C-alpha positions as a Python dict, from the first residue, in 0.01 Angstrom:
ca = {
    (1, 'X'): (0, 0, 0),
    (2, 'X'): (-324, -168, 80),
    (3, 'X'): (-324, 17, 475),
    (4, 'X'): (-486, 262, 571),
    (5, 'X'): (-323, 650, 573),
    (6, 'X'): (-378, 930, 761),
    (7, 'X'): (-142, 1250, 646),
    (8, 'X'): (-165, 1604, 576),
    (9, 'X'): (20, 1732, 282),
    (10, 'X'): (-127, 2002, 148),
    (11, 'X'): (-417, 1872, 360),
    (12, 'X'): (-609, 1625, 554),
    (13, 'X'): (-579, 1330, 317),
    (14, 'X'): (-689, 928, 406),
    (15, 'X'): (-526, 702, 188),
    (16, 'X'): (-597, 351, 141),
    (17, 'X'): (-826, 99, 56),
    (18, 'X'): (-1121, 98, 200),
    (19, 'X'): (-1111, 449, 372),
    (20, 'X'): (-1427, 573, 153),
    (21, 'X'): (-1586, 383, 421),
    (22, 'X'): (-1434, 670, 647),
    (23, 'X'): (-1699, 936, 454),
    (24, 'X'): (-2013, 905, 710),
    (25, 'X'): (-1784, 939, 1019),
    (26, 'X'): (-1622, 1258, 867),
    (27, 'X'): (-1923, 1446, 769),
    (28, 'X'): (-2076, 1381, 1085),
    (29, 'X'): (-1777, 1542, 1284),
    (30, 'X'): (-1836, 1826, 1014),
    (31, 'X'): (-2187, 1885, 1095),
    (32, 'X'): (-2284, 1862, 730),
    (33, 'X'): (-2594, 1722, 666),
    (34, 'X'): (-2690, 1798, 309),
    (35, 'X'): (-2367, 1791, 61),
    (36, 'X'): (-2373, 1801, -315),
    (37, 'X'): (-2196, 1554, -473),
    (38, 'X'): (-2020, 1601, -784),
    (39, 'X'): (-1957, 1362, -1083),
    (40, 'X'): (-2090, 1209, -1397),
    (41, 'X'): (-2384, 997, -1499),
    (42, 'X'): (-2156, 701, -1546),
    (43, 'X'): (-1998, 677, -1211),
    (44, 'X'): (-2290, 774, -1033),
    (45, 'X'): (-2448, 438, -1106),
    (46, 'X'): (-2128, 234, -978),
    (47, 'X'): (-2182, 10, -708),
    (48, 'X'): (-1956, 156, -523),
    (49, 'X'): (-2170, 522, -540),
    (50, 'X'): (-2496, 382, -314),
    (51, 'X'): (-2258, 349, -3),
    (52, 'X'): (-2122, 750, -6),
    (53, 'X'): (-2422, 844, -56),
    (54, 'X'): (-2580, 594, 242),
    (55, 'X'): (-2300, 777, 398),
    (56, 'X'): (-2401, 1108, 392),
    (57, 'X'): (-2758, 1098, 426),
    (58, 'X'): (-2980, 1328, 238),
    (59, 'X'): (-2725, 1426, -8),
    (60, 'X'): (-2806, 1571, -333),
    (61, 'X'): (-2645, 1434, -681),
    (62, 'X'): (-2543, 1665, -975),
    (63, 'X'): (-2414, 1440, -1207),
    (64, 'X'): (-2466, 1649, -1527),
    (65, 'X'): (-2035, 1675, -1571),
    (66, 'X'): (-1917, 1626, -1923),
    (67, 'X'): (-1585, 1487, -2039),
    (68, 'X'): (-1461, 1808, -2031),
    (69, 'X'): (-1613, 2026, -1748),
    (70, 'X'): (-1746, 2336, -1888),
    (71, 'X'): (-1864, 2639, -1804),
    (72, 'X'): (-2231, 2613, -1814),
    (73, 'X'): (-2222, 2312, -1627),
    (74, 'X'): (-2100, 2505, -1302),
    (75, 'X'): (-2334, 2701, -1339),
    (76, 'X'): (-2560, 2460, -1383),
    (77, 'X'): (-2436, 2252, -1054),
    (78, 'X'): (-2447, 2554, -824),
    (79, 'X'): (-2792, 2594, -923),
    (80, 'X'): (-2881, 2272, -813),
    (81, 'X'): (-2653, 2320, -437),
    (82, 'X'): (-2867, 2681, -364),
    (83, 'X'): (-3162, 2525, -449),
    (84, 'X'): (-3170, 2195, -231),
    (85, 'X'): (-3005, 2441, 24),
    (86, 'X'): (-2672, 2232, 38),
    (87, 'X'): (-2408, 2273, 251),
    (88, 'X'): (-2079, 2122, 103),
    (89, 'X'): (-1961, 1993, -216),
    (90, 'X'): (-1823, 1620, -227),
    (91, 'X'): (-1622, 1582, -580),
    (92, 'X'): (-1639, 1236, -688),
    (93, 'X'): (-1426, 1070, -999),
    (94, 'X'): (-1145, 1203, -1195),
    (95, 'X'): (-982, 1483, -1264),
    (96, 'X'): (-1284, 1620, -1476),
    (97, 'X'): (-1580, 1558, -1189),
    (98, 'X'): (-1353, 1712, -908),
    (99, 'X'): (-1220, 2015, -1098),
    (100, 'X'): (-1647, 2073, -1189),
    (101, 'X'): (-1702, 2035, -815),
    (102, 'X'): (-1421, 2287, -754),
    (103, 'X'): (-1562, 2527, -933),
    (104, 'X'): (-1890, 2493, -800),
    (105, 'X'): (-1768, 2517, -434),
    (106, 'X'): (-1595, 2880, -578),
    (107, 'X'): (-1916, 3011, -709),
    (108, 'X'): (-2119, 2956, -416),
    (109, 'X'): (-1985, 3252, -210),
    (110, 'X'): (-1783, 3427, -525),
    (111, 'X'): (-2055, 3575, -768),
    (112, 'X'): (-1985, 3730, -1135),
    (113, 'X'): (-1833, 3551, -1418),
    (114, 'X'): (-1652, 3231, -1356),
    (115, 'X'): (-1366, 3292, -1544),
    (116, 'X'): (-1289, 3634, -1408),
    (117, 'X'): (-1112, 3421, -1132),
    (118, 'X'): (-894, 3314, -1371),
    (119, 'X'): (-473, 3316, -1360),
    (120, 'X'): (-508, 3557, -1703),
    (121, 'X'): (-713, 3825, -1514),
    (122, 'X'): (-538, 3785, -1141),
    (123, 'X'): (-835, 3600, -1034),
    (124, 'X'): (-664, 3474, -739),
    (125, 'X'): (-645, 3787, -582),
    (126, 'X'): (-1060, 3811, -610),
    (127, 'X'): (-1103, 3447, -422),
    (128, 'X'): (-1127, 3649, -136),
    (129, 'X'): (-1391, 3435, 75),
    (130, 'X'): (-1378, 3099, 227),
    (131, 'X'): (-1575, 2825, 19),
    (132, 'X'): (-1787, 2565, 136),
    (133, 'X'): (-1704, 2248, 280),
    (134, 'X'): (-1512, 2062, -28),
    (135, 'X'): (-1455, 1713, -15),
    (136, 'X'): (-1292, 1481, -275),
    (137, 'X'): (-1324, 1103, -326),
    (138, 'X'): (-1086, 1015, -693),
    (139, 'X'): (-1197, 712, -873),
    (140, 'X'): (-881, 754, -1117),
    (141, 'X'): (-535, 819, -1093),
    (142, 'X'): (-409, 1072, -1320),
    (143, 'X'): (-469, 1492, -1283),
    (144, 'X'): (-429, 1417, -895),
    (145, 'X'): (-708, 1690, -911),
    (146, 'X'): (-796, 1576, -521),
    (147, 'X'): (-515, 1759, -347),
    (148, 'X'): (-492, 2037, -638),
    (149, 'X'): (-525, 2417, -543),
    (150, 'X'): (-670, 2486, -882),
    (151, 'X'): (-912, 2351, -1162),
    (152, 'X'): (-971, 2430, -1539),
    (153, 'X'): (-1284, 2485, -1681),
    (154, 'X'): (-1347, 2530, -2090),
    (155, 'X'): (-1612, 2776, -2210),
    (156, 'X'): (-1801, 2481, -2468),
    (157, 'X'): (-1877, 2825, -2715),
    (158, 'X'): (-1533, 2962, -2792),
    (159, 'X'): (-1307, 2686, -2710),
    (160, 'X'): (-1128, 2897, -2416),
    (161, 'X'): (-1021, 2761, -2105),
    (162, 'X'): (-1004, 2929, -1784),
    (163, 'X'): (-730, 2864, -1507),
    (164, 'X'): (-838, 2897, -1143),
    (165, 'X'): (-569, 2894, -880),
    (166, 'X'): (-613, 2986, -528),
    (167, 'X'): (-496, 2780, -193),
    (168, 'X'): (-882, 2857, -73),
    (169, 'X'): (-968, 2612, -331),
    (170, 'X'): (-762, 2289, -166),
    (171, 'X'): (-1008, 2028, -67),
    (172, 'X'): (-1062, 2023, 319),
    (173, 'X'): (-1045, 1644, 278),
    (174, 'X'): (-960, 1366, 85),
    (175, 'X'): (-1051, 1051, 56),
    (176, 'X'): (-839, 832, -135),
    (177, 'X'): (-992, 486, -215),
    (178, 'X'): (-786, 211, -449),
    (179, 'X'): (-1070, 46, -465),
    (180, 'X'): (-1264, 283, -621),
    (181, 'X'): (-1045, 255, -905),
    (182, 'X'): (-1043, -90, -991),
    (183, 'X'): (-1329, -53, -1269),
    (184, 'X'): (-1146, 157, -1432),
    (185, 'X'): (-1149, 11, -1796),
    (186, 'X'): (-720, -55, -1899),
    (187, 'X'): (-771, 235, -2202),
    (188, 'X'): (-854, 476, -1913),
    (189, 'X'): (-597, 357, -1655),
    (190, 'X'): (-341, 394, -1941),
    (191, 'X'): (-450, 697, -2021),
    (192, 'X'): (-531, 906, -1716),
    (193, 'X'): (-175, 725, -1601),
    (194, 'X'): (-3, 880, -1838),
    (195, 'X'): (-114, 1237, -1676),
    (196, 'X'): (24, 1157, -1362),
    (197, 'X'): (362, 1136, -1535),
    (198, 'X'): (332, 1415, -1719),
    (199, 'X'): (286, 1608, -1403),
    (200, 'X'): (528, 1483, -1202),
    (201, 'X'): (808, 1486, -1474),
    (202, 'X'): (693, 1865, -1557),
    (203, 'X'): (733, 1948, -1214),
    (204, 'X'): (1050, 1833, -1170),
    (205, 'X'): (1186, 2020, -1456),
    (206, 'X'): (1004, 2356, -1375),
    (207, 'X'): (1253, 2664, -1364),
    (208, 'X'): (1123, 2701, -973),
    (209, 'X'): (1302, 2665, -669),
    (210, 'X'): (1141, 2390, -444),
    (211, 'X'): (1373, 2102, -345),
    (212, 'X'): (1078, 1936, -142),
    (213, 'X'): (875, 1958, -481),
    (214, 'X'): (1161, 1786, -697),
    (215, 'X'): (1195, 1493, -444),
    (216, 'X'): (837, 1437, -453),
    (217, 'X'): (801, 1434, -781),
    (218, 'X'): (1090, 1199, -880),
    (219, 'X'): (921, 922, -651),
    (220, 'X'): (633, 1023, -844),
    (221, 'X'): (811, 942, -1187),
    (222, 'X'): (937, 633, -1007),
    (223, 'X'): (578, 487, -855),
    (224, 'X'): (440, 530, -1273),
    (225, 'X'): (709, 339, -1403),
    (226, 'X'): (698, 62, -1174),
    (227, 'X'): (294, 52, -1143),
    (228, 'X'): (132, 154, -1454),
    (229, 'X'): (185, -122, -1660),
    (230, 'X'): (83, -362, -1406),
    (231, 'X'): (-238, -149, -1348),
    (232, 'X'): (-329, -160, -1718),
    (233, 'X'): (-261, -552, -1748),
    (234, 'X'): (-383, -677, -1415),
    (235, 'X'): (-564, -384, -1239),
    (236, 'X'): (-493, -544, -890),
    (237, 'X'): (-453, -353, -595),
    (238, 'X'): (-130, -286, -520),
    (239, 'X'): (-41, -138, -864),
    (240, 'X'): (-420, 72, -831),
    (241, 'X'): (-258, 222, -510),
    (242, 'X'): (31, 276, -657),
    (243, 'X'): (-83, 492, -924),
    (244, 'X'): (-332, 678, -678),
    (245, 'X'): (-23, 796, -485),
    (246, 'X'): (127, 872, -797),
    (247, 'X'): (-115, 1099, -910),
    (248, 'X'): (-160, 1295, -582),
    (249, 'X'): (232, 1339, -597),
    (250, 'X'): (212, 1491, -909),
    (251, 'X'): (-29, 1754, -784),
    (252, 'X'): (161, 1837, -475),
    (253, 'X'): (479, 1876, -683),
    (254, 'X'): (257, 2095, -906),
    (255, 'X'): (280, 2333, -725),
    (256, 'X'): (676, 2437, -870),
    (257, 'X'): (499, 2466, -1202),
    (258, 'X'): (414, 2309, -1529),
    (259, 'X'): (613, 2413, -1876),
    (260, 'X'): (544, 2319, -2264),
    (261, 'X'): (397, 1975, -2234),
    (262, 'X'): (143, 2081, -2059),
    (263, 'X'): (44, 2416, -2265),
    (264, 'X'): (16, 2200, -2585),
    (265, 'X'): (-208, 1951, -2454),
    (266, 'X'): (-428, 2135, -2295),
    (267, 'X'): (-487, 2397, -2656),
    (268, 'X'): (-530, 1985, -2814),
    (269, 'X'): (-748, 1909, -2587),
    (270, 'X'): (-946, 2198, -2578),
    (271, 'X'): (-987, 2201, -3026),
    (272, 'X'): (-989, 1851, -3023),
    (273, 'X'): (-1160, 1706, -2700),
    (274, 'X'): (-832, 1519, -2727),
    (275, 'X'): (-871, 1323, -2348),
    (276, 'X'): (-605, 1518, -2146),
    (277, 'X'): (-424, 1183, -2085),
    (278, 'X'): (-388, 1129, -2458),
    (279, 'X'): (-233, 1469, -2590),
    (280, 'X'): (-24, 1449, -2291),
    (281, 'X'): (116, 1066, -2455),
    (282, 'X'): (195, 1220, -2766),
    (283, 'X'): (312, 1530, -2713),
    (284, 'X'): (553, 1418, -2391),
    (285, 'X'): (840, 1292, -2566),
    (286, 'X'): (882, 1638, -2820),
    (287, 'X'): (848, 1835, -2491),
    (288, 'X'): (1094, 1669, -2326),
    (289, 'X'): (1356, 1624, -2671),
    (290, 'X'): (1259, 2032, -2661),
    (291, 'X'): (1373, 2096, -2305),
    (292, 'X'): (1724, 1904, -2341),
    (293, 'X'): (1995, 2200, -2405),
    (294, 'X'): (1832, 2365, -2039),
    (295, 'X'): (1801, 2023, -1839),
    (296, 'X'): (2039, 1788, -1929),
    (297, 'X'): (2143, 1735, -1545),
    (298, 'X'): (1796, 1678, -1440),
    (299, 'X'): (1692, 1444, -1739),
    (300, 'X'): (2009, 1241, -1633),
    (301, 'X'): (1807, 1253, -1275),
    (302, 'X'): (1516, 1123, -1419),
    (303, 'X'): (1676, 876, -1575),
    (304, 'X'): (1847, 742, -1287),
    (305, 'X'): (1526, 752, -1050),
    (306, 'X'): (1380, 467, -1326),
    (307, 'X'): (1726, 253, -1384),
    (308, 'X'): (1765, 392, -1745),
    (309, 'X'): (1997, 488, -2016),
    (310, 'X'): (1763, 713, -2175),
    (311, 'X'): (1476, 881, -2002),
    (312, 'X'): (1289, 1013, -2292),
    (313, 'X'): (1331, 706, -2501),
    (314, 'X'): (1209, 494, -2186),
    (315, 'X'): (892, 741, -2200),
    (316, 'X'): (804, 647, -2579),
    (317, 'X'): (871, 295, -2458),
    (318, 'X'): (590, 316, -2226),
    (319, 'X'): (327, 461, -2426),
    (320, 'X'): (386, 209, -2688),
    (321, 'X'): (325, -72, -2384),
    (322, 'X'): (-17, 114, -2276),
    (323, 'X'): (-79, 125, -2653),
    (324, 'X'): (-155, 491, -2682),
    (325, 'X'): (-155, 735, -2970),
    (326, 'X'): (192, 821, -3056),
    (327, 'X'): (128, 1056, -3357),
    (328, 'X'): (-128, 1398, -3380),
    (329, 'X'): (-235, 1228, -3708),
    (330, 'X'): (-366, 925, -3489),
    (331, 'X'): (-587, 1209, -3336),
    (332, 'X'): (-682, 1352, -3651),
    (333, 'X'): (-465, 1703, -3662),
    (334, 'X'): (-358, 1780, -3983),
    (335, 'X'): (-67, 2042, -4082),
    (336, 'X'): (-306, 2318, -4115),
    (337, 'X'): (-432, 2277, -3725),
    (338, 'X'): (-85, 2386, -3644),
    (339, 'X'): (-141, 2777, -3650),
    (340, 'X'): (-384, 2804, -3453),
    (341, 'X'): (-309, 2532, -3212),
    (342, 'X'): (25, 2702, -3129),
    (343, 'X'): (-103, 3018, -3081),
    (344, 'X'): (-341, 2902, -2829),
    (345, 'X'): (-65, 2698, -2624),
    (346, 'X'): (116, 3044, -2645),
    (347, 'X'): (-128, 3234, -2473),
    (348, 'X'): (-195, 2971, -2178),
    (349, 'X'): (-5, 2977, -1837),
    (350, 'X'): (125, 2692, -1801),
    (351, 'X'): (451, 2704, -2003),
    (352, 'X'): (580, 2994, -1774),
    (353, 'X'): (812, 2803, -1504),
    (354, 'X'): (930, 2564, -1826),
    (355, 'X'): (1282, 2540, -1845),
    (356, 'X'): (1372, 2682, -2110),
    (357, 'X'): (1168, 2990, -2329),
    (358, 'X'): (894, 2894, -2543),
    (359, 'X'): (780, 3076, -2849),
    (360, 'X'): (528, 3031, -3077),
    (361, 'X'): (683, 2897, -3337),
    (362, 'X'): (866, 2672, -3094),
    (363, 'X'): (504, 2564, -3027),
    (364, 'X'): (460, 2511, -3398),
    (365, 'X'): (750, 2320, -3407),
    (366, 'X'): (687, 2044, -3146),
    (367, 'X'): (302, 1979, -3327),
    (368, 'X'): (469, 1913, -3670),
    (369, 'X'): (740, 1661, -3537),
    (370, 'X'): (442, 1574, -3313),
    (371, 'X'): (263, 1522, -3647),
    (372, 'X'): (535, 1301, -3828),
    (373, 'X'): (651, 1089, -3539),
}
């Protein structure tokens, strides 16, 4: 898959390595002249970073993002786009840069409180305006965050996160580069890799109707399997690709829903700064073990798509070949975490299209065996 790609689905997306080389053409047809990029301090001093921003001439860089994009530093970044009088917002690295740069691109034209557009308080009905020229470049292959409709943004003070979902939020155009994944140290592919399962396997099992979604995401499940270990051992480019398509499959496929795995990493990751990718590893397995008595058709499915006799065992095979975390205790969550962790995975969206009705105390169940696995 090292060719160059030119699709739509959800929208304009150029796939392939070597298309960031595409940027400077783009923006020109664009008219924009003065865009903001988006990312952190770390990849803004790749070597790859000089040539978009060559590219774009006179652009700005805000690359204040934490490992978990926050609140403040939103508002923070569109501070920085009103005052150098920007006009579009360029998302550049993983899941956390792009869903910043999302955010920003909202505020610009939506005023108030970020996380009044949030799912919890119908906040899709308020994105009433068009935002800004958005862009996205990914440097990693996991959230698929590029071609999402939606970000997720943690308020640093009281540990809440805020959902944002609106079509006006999918990136005008994306530019998805292999090669801008190959530093990506093997702890991070492995990690970030493991999201793109999580999504597309999630997806598939979602309560929705969306046959389109389910056959997208099984090839997703099926592109992981084959290419992740390959991109944690060797990192070459077919396997890089591989996983890059993988990831913006899962996001697509997204689109049917998320259920339980998904609700209890995101409360670990929000206590914890548990990386995404990790509490996704360790909890995927129990989620799955936890859907069974609703899905056993579509777990045989899953099976199938990857040649094997048992889908969730295949999954703990995996993680134990990336070498990731297979225990909360590995994480440091004790029994007495469990309370509260629950009852914030009970209060999020994203366990709403899962398969089968979650409580909390089916919530509290999944982080003890999580616990003693």
């Amino acid at each position: 898959m090292s060719d160059h790609y030119v699709f739509e689905f959800p929208t304009l997306i150029n796939f392939g390595q070597g298309v960031s080389n595409l940027l400077g053409n783009y923006l020109d047809q664009q008219a924009i002249r003065r865009p903001l990029f988006v990312t952190d301090a770390n990849l803004s001093k790749q070597p790859f970073f000089p040539n978009l921003i060559e590219q774009s001439g006179g652009s700005i860089i805000y690359d204040h993002i934490p490992s978990i994009p926050t609140k403040q530093s939103v508002v923070n970044g569109k501070e920085v786009y009103n005052k150098h009088g920007c006009d579009a917002v360029i998302g550049v690295g993983g899941g956390t840069a792009i869903d910043a740069a999302r955010a920003i691109a909202l505020s610009i034209h939506h005023p108030g409180d970020l996380f009044d557009y949030s799912i919890e308080k119908r906040g899709a009905e308020k994105i009433s305006k068009k935002i800004p020229p958005f862009i996205t470049i990914p440097t990693a292959c996991g959230t698929g965050s590029e071609v999402s409709r939606g970000c997720v943004i943690t308020d640093k003070a009281t540990s809440e996160k805020a959902a944002i979902y609106s079509p006006r939020l999918i990136a005008q155009a994306v530019f998805a580069d292999p090669e801008l994944s190959l530093e990506l140290p093997p702890s991070i592919t492995a990690s970030t890799g493991i999201i793109a399962l999580s999504n597309n396997i999630e997806a598939f099992l979602a309560k929705n109707f969306h046959p389109m979604c389910d056959g997208v995401a099984l090839e997703g499940v099926r592109l992981v399997f084959e290419h992740l270990p390959k991109a944690v051992k060797k990192g070459d480019m077919e396997s890089r690709a591989g996983m890059m398509m993988a990831a913006l499959m899962g996001s697509v496929a997204q689109q049917k829903g998320q259920g339980v795995i998904h609700a209890a990493a995101h409360s670990l990751s929000s206590v914890f700064n548990t990386p995404y990718g990790i509490a996704n590893a360790i909890m995927l397995p129990h989620g799955l073990e936890f859907n069974i008595p609703q899905s056993p058709r579509k777990l045989q499915q899953l099976s199938d798509t990857i040649w094997s006799h048992d889908f969730i065992r295949s999954t703990k095979e995996l993680a134990e070949t990336l070498e990731l975390p297979r225990s909360l205790k590995e994480i440091g969550v004790s029994e007495g975490d469990v309370a509260h962790l629950s009852a914030l995975a009970y209060q999020t969206p994203y366990h709403s299209y899962n398969p089968r009705p979650v409580q909390e105390k089916d919530f509290a169940d999944l982080y003890l065996k999580a616990l003693k696995s």
